[in-house]
Amino acid sequence: MKKFCIGTFIVTAALILAVGCLTSGDVTLEVLNPRGEIELPPVSAPGARITDLTGKKIGLYWNEKQGGNHFWNGIEQLLKQKLPETKVLRYSGAFDLGDELAAKIAKETDAFLYGVGD
Amino acid sequence: MSGYYRLERLGKPGVYVCTDNFVHDAESAAEDVGMPNSRIVTVKAADYYRLRGTDEGIMPVAGAIIDRLVDGLTRPLTPEEAGTEPEKENLEPIEVSAESYERAIEKFNDLYLDNKWGDGLTLTPPTKEAVAAMLEGTSRSPDEVIGTVAPKNGAATVEKIAINAVMAGARPEYLPVIIAAMEGITDPDYDDLHVMTSTGSFNFAVMVTGPIAEELNINSGIGFLGYGWRANSTIGRALRLSLINIGRVWPGVNDMALVGRPSQQFYVFAENREFSTWPPFHVTQGFKREESCVTVSSVMSAPGDLLGGGAVATWTPQDVLDNAVRMMMESRWGMATWKRGSANPGPMKYILFFEPVLAGELAGQGHDRESLQKYIYERAVIPYEELTPAEIANVQPRIDSGEIPGDRVSVFKEALKPGGKLPMLDRPEDIRIVVAGGIPGYSFAMYFWREGLYAPTSDQTKLIHGATLTRAGR
């Protein structure tokens, strides 16, 4: 019985102390950061612009999402009106252009407009 | 947006065109590839989607940006547009102090949820002690990199996964399952980018097979895709949080799911072994019967197409099989325009969920998985004489590109002859049959594209290993 009383006293004292700490002082949680480390590629600037598009070839890329063809038809028409000396080349394909088609477009054009339909 | 950068990196000046509701997505992608000052021109989403159906209708939208497009191609770059290297992010532990434990918990949740480090529900604080306890569930090193998570390719270490598992309220014995699922999601052959970011509301189905499912009490009976089971709910939540925090994905910023990703805790369930006489699913993927595995799939919806069963209407096994064939035949709508890597990339894979009574009936008739796959596959076909020219024309490019597996090419070549029958699926194994649910139960299908848009597959099966607190999965 005595042992029980001492035990009870210790537990009660510990509780009072704990509650005292929680209510009167600081409670500090040290929490770990859930974010994954990201290795970003080196920053690069976009390609140099062409100040005069006269006589240049502009590629239009569309990823074949429905309706995008109509939009790019309009862009082509307006480009030809605005820059009659400019040639427009149309391309379409996958969401990710891929190296092969990118190389082809780069070879055949001087500048490009790129849209994914969203 | 990756194509835009390929061309810019090849020295071609370009302008990226998107709607104003996608500009955050474009800017986020621009940061990811290290070209934060890309030239982006937007059109009004409200006009674009409404008017894009015709040349005439969309013309005002095109007209509104034509000057900006020309300007974007011709205006010289400013020094600022070269961009500056971003500062290294601080990922050190964080201290949250308050006058009481309750207030500290509240402050922790405010901090994490305001920072978009959560899923909108309150989180369990990932203290060092809690994470250490979580890590006791696996023998794998905390520093082991499981893979990188789209869209920002954050490194998924075992420790980071454990931190997110604590936040989700998972138990340490679930950790090996969560890690195995993350191995599947981050496998370079798995298209996690599309399922995490697409406008389509795809989601992850996570199927646990083998003896660990029973040990962890993962629900496979009535309500198996619903709430109430800690393992199902917190394994899924741990995965969702891992993708949010490690992949850095967020709705409306770079996760453009238009109606969200219903079941924010994924569809986590177990194969019902109690009522299945067929081998565990993972055996079909080359694993041993006694092993435990996780299969992740990028499903389009759940429960998807109902095939039969339930407590209301009567049904027969033949009805269910007929409905499965009919469902597969309905995918013919896009067959003529299937194109690898496009928004309509090709044929589907199906997960057929057979409820226990149906599975028992079919097994009683002598069927196994292979015979059912063959039965359905051979009926989901279009006679050559009924094919449209566009459908016929689209088969050969799929053969030439290697998209149709080499061992199936002869089947498709034969299909393009008089009397031939063109299959809707590339191979019988693309029909995946699992037993799940209770009695009564529904039989239904989930489906996904056989190939991803940005990676070769939309599903992966991984072995659960390294478990320390369960008999299975060690």
Coordinates of C-alpha atoms in Angstrom, one line a residue:
Chain A
M1 CA 0.0 0.0 0.0
K2 CA 2.9 2.3 0.9
K3 CA 4.6 1.5 -2.3
F4 CA 1.4 2.3 -4.2
C5 CA 1.1 5.6 -2.5
I6 CA 4.6 6.6 -3.3
G7 CA 4.1 5.5 -6.9
T8 CA 0.9 7.5 -7.1
F9 CA 2.7 10.6 -5.7
I10 CA 5.5 10.3 -8.2
V11 CA 3.1 10.0 -11.1
T12 CA 0.9 12.8 -9.9
A13 CA 3.9 15.1 -9.3
A14 CA 5.2 14.3 -12.8
L15 CA 1.8 15.1 -14.3
I16 CA 1.6 18.4 -12.4
L17 CA 5.1 19.2 -13.6
A18 CA 4.2 18.3 -17.2
V19 CA 1.0 20.3 -17.2
G20 CA 2.9 23.2 -15.6
C21 CA 5.4 23.1 -18.4
L22 CA 2.7 22.9 -21.0
T23 CA 0.7 25.7 -19.6
S24 CA 3.2 28.1 -18.3
G25 CA 6.1 27.8 -20.6
D26 CA 7.0 27.0 -24.1
V27 CA 6.2 23.8 -25.9
T28 CA 8.5 23.4 -28.9
L29 CA 8.0 20.8 -31.6
E30 CA 10.9 20.1 -33.8
V31 CA 9.4 18.9 -37.0
L32 CA 11.1 17.5 -40.1
N33 CA 10.7 19.0 -43.5
P34 CA 8.6 16.8 -45.8
R35 CA 9.9 18.4 -49.0
G36 CA 12.0 16.4 -51.4
E37 CA 15.3 17.9 -52.5
I38 CA 15.3 19.2 -56.0
E39 CA 18.3 19.5 -58.2
L40 CA 17.4 22.3 -60.6
P41 CA 19.2 22.5 -63.9
P42 CA 21.4 25.5 -64.6
V43 CA 19.4 28.6 -65.5
S44 CA 19.6 29.6 -69.2
A45 CA 18.2 32.4 -71.2
P46 CA 15.8 31.9 -74.1
G47 CA 17.3 32.0 -77.6
A48 CA 18.3 35.3 -79.1
R49 CA 15.4 37.1 -80.8
I50 CA 15.2 37.9 -84.5
T51 CA 14.6 41.7 -84.8
D52 CA 13.2 41.4 -88.3
L53 CA 11.1 38.5 -89.4
T54 CA 11.0 39.5 -93.1
G55 CA 11.9 36.5 -95.2
K56 CA 12.1 34.2 -92.2
K57 CA 10.4 30.9 -91.6
I58 CA 8.2 30.6 -88.6
G59 CA 7.1 27.2 -87.3
L60 CA 3.8 26.6 -85.6
Y61 CA 3.6 23.5 -83.4
W62 CA 0.3 22.1 -82.1
N63 CA -0.1 18.9 -80.0
E64 CA -3.3 17.9 -81.8
K65 CA -5.7 18.6 -79.0
Q66 CA -9.0 19.2 -80.6
G67 CA -9.8 22.8 -81.7
G68 CA -6.1 23.8 -81.6
N69 CA -6.0 23.4 -85.4
H70 CA -8.6 26.2 -85.8
F71 CA -6.6 28.5 -83.5
W72 CA -3.4 27.9 -85.4
N73 CA -5.2 28.3 -88.7
G74 CA -6.1 31.8 -87.5
I75 CA -2.6 32.6 -86.3
E76 CA -1.2 31.4 -89.7
Q77 CA -3.7 33.6 -91.5
L78 CA -2.9 36.7 -89.4
L79 CA 0.9 36.2 -89.7
K80 CA 0.7 36.1 -93.4
Q81 CA -1.4 39.3 -93.4
K82 CA 1.0 41.0 -91.0
L83 CA 4.2 39.7 -92.4
P84 CA 3.6 38.8 -96.0
E85 CA 7.3 38.1 -96.6
T86 CA 7.3 35.5 -93.9
K87 CA 6.8 31.8 -94.5
V88 CA 4.8 29.7 -92.1
L89 CA 5.4 26.0 -91.6
R90 CA 3.0 23.9 -89.6
Y91 CA 3.9 21.0 -87.4
S92 CA 2.0 18.7 -85.0
G93 CA 2.6 15.7 -82.9
A94 CA 2.9 14.3 -79.5
F95 CA 2.7 16.2 -76.2
D96 CA 6.4 15.9 -75.9
L97 CA 7.9 17.0 -79.2
G98 CA 10.9 14.6 -78.9
D99 CA 14.4 15.1 -80.1
E100 CA 13.9 14.0 -83.7
L101 CA 11.0 16.4 -84.5
A102 CA 12.7 19.2 -82.5
A103 CA 15.8 18.8 -84.7
K104 CA 13.7 18.8 -87.8
I105 CA 11.8 22.0 -86.8
A106 CA 15.0 23.7 -85.7
K107 CA 16.6 22.9 -89.1
E108 CA 13.6 24.1 -91.1
T109 CA 12.6 27.2 -89.3
D110 CA 14.1 30.5 -87.9
A111 CA 11.6 31.0 -85.1
F112 CA 8.6 29.2 -83.7
L113 CA 5.3 29.4 -81.8
Y114 CA 4.4 26.5 -79.6
G115 CA 1.0 25.7 -78.2
V116 CA -0.4 22.7 -76.3
G117 CA -4.1 23.4 -76.5
D118 CA -4.6 24.5 -73.0
Chain B
M1 CA 6.1 22.6 -72.4
S2 CA 9.1 20.4 -72.8
G3 CA 9.1 20.7 -76.6
Y4 CA 9.3 24.5 -76.3
Y5 CA 12.6 24.2 -74.4
R6 CA 14.0 21.7 -76.7
L7 CA 13.6 24.2 -79.5
E8 CA 14.9 27.2 -77.5
R9 CA 17.9 25.1 -76.5
L10 CA 18.5 24.4 -80.2
G11 CA 18.9 28.2 -80.6
K12 CA 15.4 28.9 -82.0
P13 CA 13.6 31.9 -80.5
G14 CA 10.0 31.0 -79.6
V15 CA 6.9 31.9 -77.8
Y16 CA 4.8 29.5 -75.8
V17 CA 1.1 30.0 -76.1
C18 CA -1.4 28.9 -73.4
T19 CA -4.6 30.0 -71.8
D20 CA -4.5 32.4 -68.9
N21 CA -5.7 29.6 -66.5
F22 CA -2.6 27.6 -67.4
V23 CA 0.0 30.3 -67.0
H24 CA 1.0 29.2 -63.5
D25 CA 1.5 25.7 -64.9
A26 CA 3.7 27.1 -67.7
E27 CA 5.7 29.3 -65.4
S28 CA 6.2 26.3 -63.0
A29 CA 7.4 24.2 -65.9
A30 CA 9.7 27.0 -67.0
E31 CA 11.4 27.0 -63.6
D32 CA 11.7 23.2 -63.7
V33 CA 13.7 23.2 -66.9
G34 CA 15.9 26.2 -65.9
M35 CA 14.4 28.8 -68.2
P36 CA 12.3 30.8 -65.8
N37 CA 12.0 33.8 -68.1
S38 CA 10.5 32.0 -71.1
R39 CA 8.4 34.1 -73.4
I40 CA 4.8 33.1 -72.7
V41 CA 1.7 34.7 -74.3
T42 CA -1.7 33.8 -73.0
V43 CA -5.2 33.8 -74.5
K44 CA -8.3 34.1 -72.4
A45 CA -9.4 30.6 -71.3
A46 CA -13.0 31.6 -71.2
D47 CA -12.9 32.6 -74.9
Y48 CA -10.5 29.9 -76.1
Y49 CA -12.4 26.8 -75.0
R50 CA -15.7 28.3 -76.1
L51 CA -14.7 29.4 -79.5
R52 CA -12.0 26.9 -80.6
G53 CA -14.5 24.7 -82.5
T54 CA -14.3 26.6 -85.8
D55 CA -11.8 28.7 -87.8
E56 CA -14.2 31.6 -87.8
G57 CA -15.1 31.4 -84.1
I58 CA -11.6 31.4 -82.8
M59 CA -10.3 34.2 -85.1
P60 CA -10.9 37.0 -82.5
V61 CA -8.9 35.0 -79.9
A62 CA -6.0 34.7 -82.4
G63 CA -6.3 38.3 -83.4
A64 CA -6.1 39.5 -79.8
I65 CA -2.6 38.1 -79.4
I66 CA -1.0 38.3 -82.8
D67 CA 0.9 41.5 -82.1
R68 CA 2.2 40.0 -78.8
L69 CA 3.4 36.9 -80.6
V70 CA 5.4 38.9 -83.1
D71 CA 6.7 41.1 -80.3
G72 CA 7.8 37.9 -78.4
L73 CA 9.8 36.7 -81.3
T74 CA 11.4 40.0 -82.2
R75 CA 11.9 42.1 -79.0
P76 CA 15.5 41.7 -77.9
L77 CA 16.1 39.9 -74.6
T78 CA 16.8 42.1 -71.5
P79 CA 19.6 41.1 -69.2
E80 CA 17.0 40.2 -66.6
E81 CA 15.6 37.6 -68.9
A82 CA 18.7 35.6 -68.7
G83 CA 17.6 34.7 -65.2
T84 CA 19.4 34.1 -62.0
E85 CA 20.3 30.9 -60.2
P86 CA 17.7 30.1 -57.6
E87 CA 18.7 30.1 -54.0
K88 CA 19.3 26.7 -52.3
E89 CA 16.1 25.7 -50.5
N90 CA 16.3 25.3 -46.7
L91 CA 15.1 21.8 -45.9
E92 CA 16.3 21.8 -42.3
P93 CA 14.0 20.8 -39.4
I94 CA 11.6 23.5 -38.2
E95 CA 10.8 24.5 -34.7
V96 CA 7.3 25.4 -33.7
S97 CA 6.8 26.9 -30.3
A98 CA 3.6 27.8 -28.4
E99 CA 2.3 28.2 -24.9
S100 CA 0.6 24.8 -24.9
Y101 CA 0.8 21.5 -26.7
E102 CA -2.6 22.1 -28.4
R103 CA -1.5 25.5 -29.6
A104 CA 1.7 24.1 -30.9
I105 CA -0.1 21.5 -32.9
E106 CA -2.4 24.2 -34.3
K107 CA 0.6 26.3 -35.2
F108 CA 2.3 23.4 -36.8
N109 CA -0.8 22.7 -38.9
D110 CA -1.2 26.3 -39.8
L111 CA 2.4 26.5 -41.0
Y112 CA 2.4 23.3 -43.0
L113 CA -1.0 23.7 -44.6
D114 CA -0.4 27.4 -45.4
N115 CA 2.8 26.4 -47.1
K116 CA 0.9 23.8 -49.1
W117 CA 2.8 21.0 -47.5
G118 CA -0.4 19.1 -46.8
D119 CA -3.6 17.9 -48.3
G120 CA -6.0 20.2 -46.5
L121 CA -6.6 17.9 -43.6
T122 CA -4.8 18.2 -40.2
L123 CA -1.5 16.5 -40.1
T124 CA 0.4 14.6 -37.5
P125 CA 3.7 16.4 -36.6
P126 CA 6.7 14.6 -38.1
T127 CA 8.9 15.0 -35.1
K128 CA 12.3 13.3 -35.1
E129 CA 11.0 10.8 -32.7
A130 CA 7.9 10.0 -34.7
V131 CA 9.9 9.7 -37.9
A132 CA 12.4 7.4 -36.2
A133 CA 9.6 5.2 -35.0
M134 CA 8.2 5.1 -38.5
L135 CA 11.6 4.1 -39.9
E136 CA 11.6 1.1 -37.6
G137 CA 9.1 -0.4 -40.0
T138 CA 11.8 -0.9 -42.6
S139 CA 15.4 -2.2 -42.7
R140 CA 16.1 0.1 -45.6
S141 CA 18.5 3.0 -45.1
P142 CA 16.8 6.4 -44.5
D143 CA 19.1 7.9 -47.1
E144 CA 18.2 5.4 -49.9
V145 CA 16.8 7.3 -52.9
I146 CA 13.8 5.4 -54.1
G147 CA 13.4 7.6 -57.2
T148 CA 12.5 11.1 -58.2
V149 CA 8.9 12.4 -58.3
A150 CA 7.3 14.4 -61.0
P151 CA 6.8 17.2 -61.9
K152 CA 9.8 18.8 -60.2
N153 CA 11.8 15.6 -59.8
G154 CA 12.2 15.8 -56.1
A155 CA 14.3 13.1 -54.5
A156 CA 12.2 10.5 -52.7
T157 CA 14.4 9.1 -50.0
V158 CA 13.1 6.6 -47.5
E159 CA 13.3 9.2 -44.8
K160 CA 11.2 11.7 -46.8
I161 CA 8.6 9.1 -47.5
A162 CA 8.6 8.2 -43.8
I163 CA 8.1 11.9 -42.8
N164 CA 5.1 12.1 -45.1
A165 CA 3.8 8.7 -43.7
V166 CA 3.9 10.1 -40.2
M167 CA 2.0 13.2 -41.3
A168 CA -0.6 10.9 -42.9
G169 CA -1.1 9.0 -39.7
A170 CA 0.2 5.7 -41.1
R171 CA 1.6 3.0 -38.8
P172 CA 5.3 1.9 -39.1
E173 CA 4.3 -1.5 -40.4
Y174 CA 2.7 0.2 -43.5
L175 CA 6.0 1.8 -44.5
P176 CA 7.3 -1.0 -46.7
V177 CA 4.1 -0.9 -48.7
I178 CA 4.3 2.8 -49.1
I179 CA 7.9 2.6 -50.2
A180 CA 7.1 -0.1 -52.7
A181 CA 4.3 2.0 -54.2
M182 CA 6.7 4.9 -54.4
E183 CA 9.1 2.6 -56.3
G184 CA 6.4 1.9 -58.8
I185 CA 5.4 5.6 -59.1
T186 CA 9.0 6.8 -59.6
D187 CA 10.1 4.0 -61.9
P188 CA 11.5 5.7 -65.0
D189 CA 9.3 3.6 -67.1
Y190 CA 6.1 4.7 -65.3
D191 CA 4.4 7.9 -66.5
D192 CA 3.8 9.6 -63.1
L193 CA 4.0 13.1 -64.8
H194 CA 0.8 12.6 -66.7
V195 CA -1.3 11.0 -64.0
M196 CA -0.2 13.8 -61.5
T197 CA -0.7 16.8 -63.8
S198 CA -3.2 16.2 -66.6
T199 CA -6.4 18.0 -67.0
G200 CA -8.0 14.5 -66.9
S201 CA -8.9 13.5 -63.4
F202 CA -6.8 10.3 -63.4
N203 CA -5.7 8.8 -60.2
F204 CA -3.6 6.1 -58.7
A205 CA -5.0 2.6 -58.0
V206 CA -2.8 0.9 -55.5
M207 CA -3.4 -2.8 -55.2
V208 CA -1.6 -4.8 -52.4
T209 CA -1.3 -8.5 -53.0
G210 CA 0.2 -11.3 -51.1
P211 CA 0.2 -12.2 -47.4
I212 CA 1.1 -8.7 -46.1
A213 CA -2.3 -7.5 -47.1
E214 CA -4.0 -9.6 -44.5
E215 CA -1.4 -8.9 -41.9
L216 CA -2.0 -5.1 -42.3
N217 CA -5.7 -5.5 -42.4
I218 CA -6.1 -3.9 -45.8
N219 CA -9.7 -4.0 -46.7
S220 CA -10.6 -6.2 -49.7
G221 CA -14.3 -6.9 -48.8
I222 CA -17.4 -4.7 -48.7
G223 CA -16.4 -1.1 -49.0
F224 CA -12.9 -1.8 -50.2
L225 CA -12.5 1.5 -52.1
G226 CA -14.2 3.5 -49.3
Y227 CA -13.4 4.9 -45.9
G228 CA -12.9 3.3 -42.5
W229 CA -9.8 1.2 -42.8
R230 CA -6.7 2.8 -41.4
A231 CA -4.3 0.9 -43.7
N232 CA -6.2 1.7 -46.9
S233 CA -6.7 5.4 -45.9
T234 CA -3.3 6.2 -44.5
I235 CA -1.2 4.3 -47.1
G236 CA -3.0 6.3 -49.7
R237 CA -2.7 9.5 -47.8
A238 CA 1.0 9.0 -47.3
L239 CA 1.4 8.5 -51.0
R240 CA -0.6 11.6 -51.8
L241 CA 1.5 13.7 -49.3
S242 CA 4.7 12.3 -50.7
L243 CA 3.7 13.4 -54.2
I244 CA 2.6 16.9 -53.0
N245 CA 5.8 17.4 -51.0
I246 CA 8.5 15.5 -52.9
G247 CA 7.2 16.1 -56.4
R248 CA 5.9 19.6 -55.5
V249 CA 2.5 19.3 -57.2
W250 CA -0.4 21.5 -56.4
P251 CA -3.9 21.9 -57.8
G252 CA -4.3 24.7 -60.3
V253 CA -0.6 25.4 -60.3
N254 CA 0.9 22.3 -61.9
D255 CA -1.8 19.7 -61.2
M256 CA -4.4 20.8 -63.7
A257 CA -7.0 18.0 -63.0
L258 CA -10.1 20.0 -63.9
V259 CA -12.4 18.4 -61.3
G260 CA -9.6 17.3 -59.0
R261 CA -8.4 13.8 -58.3
P262 CA -11.4 12.2 -56.6
S263 CA -10.3 9.9 -53.8
Q264 CA -7.5 12.2 -52.7
Q265 CA -6.1 9.2 -50.8
F266 CA -5.9 7.2 -54.0
Y267 CA -7.7 3.9 -54.4
V268 CA -5.8 1.6 -52.1
F269 CA -7.2 -2.0 -51.7
A270 CA -6.2 -5.6 -51.4
E271 CA -6.9 -8.5 -53.6
N272 CA -9.5 -10.7 -51.8
R273 CA -7.6 -13.9 -51.3
E274 CA -10.3 -15.5 -49.2
F275 CA -12.5 -16.0 -52.2
S276 CA -10.0 -16.4 -55.0
T277 CA -8.9 -19.8 -56.2
W278 CA -6.6 -18.2 -58.8
P279 CA -3.0 -17.4 -58.0
P280 CA -2.3 -13.9 -56.5
F281 CA -2.2 -11.2 -59.2
H282 CA 1.5 -10.6 -58.8
V283 CA 2.3 -14.1 -60.0
T284 CA 1.1 -13.0 -63.4
Q285 CA 3.8 -10.3 -63.2
G286 CA 6.6 -12.8 -62.6
F287 CA 6.7 -12.8 -58.8
K288 CA 6.5 -15.8 -56.4
R289 CA 3.2 -16.7 -54.9
E290 CA 4.4 -16.3 -51.3
E291 CA 5.8 -12.8 -52.0
S292 CA 3.9 -9.6 -51.4
C293 CA 3.7 -6.8 -54.0
V294 CA 2.1 -3.5 -54.8
T295 CA 0.7 -2.7 -58.2
V296 CA 0.2 1.0 -59.1
S297 CA -1.9 2.0 -62.1
S298 CA -3.0 5.3 -63.5
V299 CA -6.7 4.7 -63.7
M300 CA -9.2 7.0 -65.3
S301 CA -12.0 6.6 -62.8
A302 CA -13.4 4.5 -60.1
P303 CA -15.4 2.4 -59.9
G304 CA -15.5 2.9 -63.7
D305 CA -17.7 0.8 -65.8
L306 CA -20.1 -1.6 -63.9
L307 CA -20.1 -5.0 -65.4
G308 CA -22.7 -6.7 -63.2
G309 CA -23.4 -7.9 -59.7
G310 CA -24.7 -5.9 -56.9
A311 CA -27.7 -6.4 -54.6
V312 CA -30.4 -5.1 -56.8
A313 CA -30.4 -6.7 -60.2
T314 CA -29.9 -10.4 -61.1
W315 CA -27.0 -11.3 -63.4
T316 CA -25.2 -14.3 -64.9
P317 CA -21.4 -14.8 -65.4
Q318 CA -22.1 -14.6 -69.1
D319 CA -23.7 -11.1 -68.7
V320 CA -20.6 -9.9 -67.0
L321 CA -18.2 -11.3 -69.7
D322 CA -20.5 -9.8 -72.4
N323 CA -20.5 -6.4 -70.7
A324 CA -16.7 -6.6 -70.4
V325 CA -16.5 -7.2 -74.2
R326 CA -19.0 -4.4 -74.9
M327 CA -17.0 -1.9 -72.7
M328 CA -13.8 -2.7 -74.6
M329 CA -15.6 -2.3 -77.9
E330 CA -16.7 1.2 -76.9
S331 CA -13.0 2.3 -76.9
R332 CA -13.3 2.1 -80.7
W333 CA -14.4 5.8 -80.8
G334 CA -10.7 6.9 -80.8
M335 CA -9.2 4.0 -82.7
A336 CA -8.7 5.8 -85.9
T337 CA -6.7 8.6 -84.2
W338 CA -4.6 6.6 -81.8
K339 CA -1.2 8.2 -81.8
R340 CA 1.7 7.5 -79.5
G341 CA 2.4 10.4 -77.1
S342 CA -0.8 12.3 -78.0
A343 CA -3.9 13.0 -76.0
N344 CA -5.3 9.8 -77.4
P345 CA -2.2 7.6 -77.3
G346 CA -3.6 4.1 -78.0
P347 CA -5.5 1.1 -76.7
M348 CA -6.3 0.5 -73.0
K349 CA -5.3 -1.9 -70.3
Y350 CA -8.2 -3.0 -68.1
I351 CA -8.4 -4.1 -64.5
L352 CA -11.5 -6.2 -64.2
F353 CA -12.6 -6.4 -60.6
F354 CA -14.5 -9.7 -60.2
E355 CA -16.5 -9.9 -57.1
P356 CA -16.2 -13.2 -55.1
V357 CA -19.4 -14.9 -56.3
L358 CA -18.6 -14.3 -59.9
A359 CA -15.0 -15.4 -59.5
G360 CA -16.2 -18.6 -57.8
E361 CA -18.7 -19.3 -60.6
L362 CA -16.2 -18.8 -63.3
A363 CA -13.6 -20.9 -61.5
G364 CA -16.3 -23.6 -61.1
Q365 CA -16.7 -23.5 -64.8
G366 CA -13.1 -24.3 -65.2
H367 CA -11.9 -20.9 -66.0
D368 CA -8.6 -19.4 -64.9
R369 CA -7.2 -16.0 -65.6
E370 CA -5.6 -17.0 -68.9
S371 CA -8.7 -18.6 -70.3
L372 CA -10.8 -15.5 -69.4
Q373 CA -8.3 -13.2 -70.9
K374 CA -8.3 -15.2 -74.1
Y375 CA -12.1 -15.4 -74.1
I376 CA -12.6 -11.7 -73.8
Y377 CA -9.7 -10.7 -76.0
E378 CA -11.0 -12.9 -78.9
R379 CA -14.4 -11.4 -78.7
A380 CA -13.4 -7.7 -78.4
V381 CA -12.6 -7.6 -82.1
I382 CA -13.8 -5.8 -85.3
P383 CA -14.2 -7.9 -88.5
Y384 CA -12.0 -6.6 -91.2
E385 CA -14.9 -5.9 -93.5
E386 CA -16.4 -3.5 -90.9
L387 CA -13.2 -1.5 -90.4
T388 CA -13.1 2.1 -91.7
P389 CA -10.3 3.2 -94.0
A390 CA -9.0 5.4 -91.2
E391 CA -8.9 2.6 -88.7
I392 CA -7.1 0.4 -91.2
A393 CA -4.6 3.2 -92.0
N394 CA -3.8 3.6 -88.3
V395 CA -2.7 0.0 -87.7
Q396 CA 0.4 0.0 -89.9
P397 CA 2.1 3.0 -88.2
R398 CA 1.6 1.3 -84.9
I399 CA 3.3 -1.8 -86.3
D400 CA 6.1 0.2 -87.9
S401 CA 6.8 2.2 -84.8
G402 CA 7.1 -0.9 -82.6
E403 CA 4.1 0.1 -80.6
I404 CA 2.4 -3.2 -81.2
P405 CA 4.5 -5.8 -79.4
G406 CA 6.7 -7.9 -81.7
D407 CA 5.1 -11.2 -80.8
R408 CA 1.6 -9.7 -81.7
V409 CA 2.5 -8.2 -85.1
S410 CA 1.4 -11.3 -87.0
V411 CA -2.0 -11.2 -85.3
F412 CA -2.5 -7.6 -86.5
K413 CA -1.2 -8.3 -90.0
E414 CA -3.6 -11.2 -90.3
A415 CA -6.4 -9.0 -89.0
L416 CA -6.0 -6.7 -92.0
K417 CA -6.9 -9.4 -94.5
P418 CA -10.4 -10.3 -95.6
G419 CA -11.9 -12.5 -93.0
G420 CA -9.6 -11.1 -90.4
K421 CA -10.5 -9.6 -87.0
L422 CA -8.8 -6.6 -85.5
P423 CA -8.4 -6.8 -81.7
M424 CA -9.3 -3.8 -79.6
L425 CA -6.4 -4.6 -77.3
D426 CA -2.8 -5.3 -78.1
R427 CA -2.5 -8.5 -76.1
P428 CA -4.7 -10.7 -73.8
E429 CA -2.5 -9.9 -70.8
D430 CA -3.7 -6.3 -71.0
I431 CA -6.9 -7.6 -69.3
R432 CA -5.9 -7.8 -65.7
I433 CA -8.3 -9.8 -63.6
V434 CA -8.4 -9.4 -59.8
V435 CA -10.9 -10.7 -57.2
A436 CA -12.0 -7.9 -54.8
G437 CA -15.1 -6.9 -52.9
G438 CA -17.5 -8.7 -50.6
I439 CA -20.7 -10.7 -51.0
P440 CA -22.7 -9.3 -52.6
G441 CA -20.3 -7.2 -54.7
Y442 CA -20.1 -5.4 -58.0
S443 CA -17.9 -6.5 -60.8
F444 CA -16.5 -3.5 -62.6
A445 CA -13.5 -2.2 -64.6
M446 CA -10.9 0.5 -64.2
Y447 CA -8.8 1.2 -67.2
F448 CA -5.8 3.1 -68.3
W449 CA -3.8 3.7 -71.4
R450 CA -1.4 0.9 -72.2
E451 CA 1.4 3.4 -72.8
G452 CA 1.9 6.6 -71.0
L453 CA 2.3 10.0 -72.7
Y454 CA 5.7 10.8 -71.2
A455 CA 7.0 7.3 -70.3
P456 CA 6.4 3.8 -71.7
T457 CA 3.9 2.5 -69.1
S458 CA 0.9 3.4 -66.9
D459 CA 1.4 0.6 -64.4
Q460 CA 4.1 -1.1 -62.4
T461 CA 4.2 -4.0 -59.9
K462 CA 6.9 -3.9 -57.2
L463 CA 8.0 -6.3 -54.6
I464 CA 7.5 -5.3 -51.0
H465 CA 10.7 -5.9 -49.1
G466 CA 12.6 -4.7 -46.1
A467 CA 9.7 -5.1 -43.7
T468 CA 10.7 -5.5 -40.0
L469 CA 7.4 -5.5 -38.2
T470 CA 5.4 -8.0 -40.3
R471 CA 6.0 -11.6 -41.2
A472 CA 5.5 -10.9 -44.8
G473 CA 7.5 -8.5 -47.0
R474 CA 10.8 -8.9 -45.2

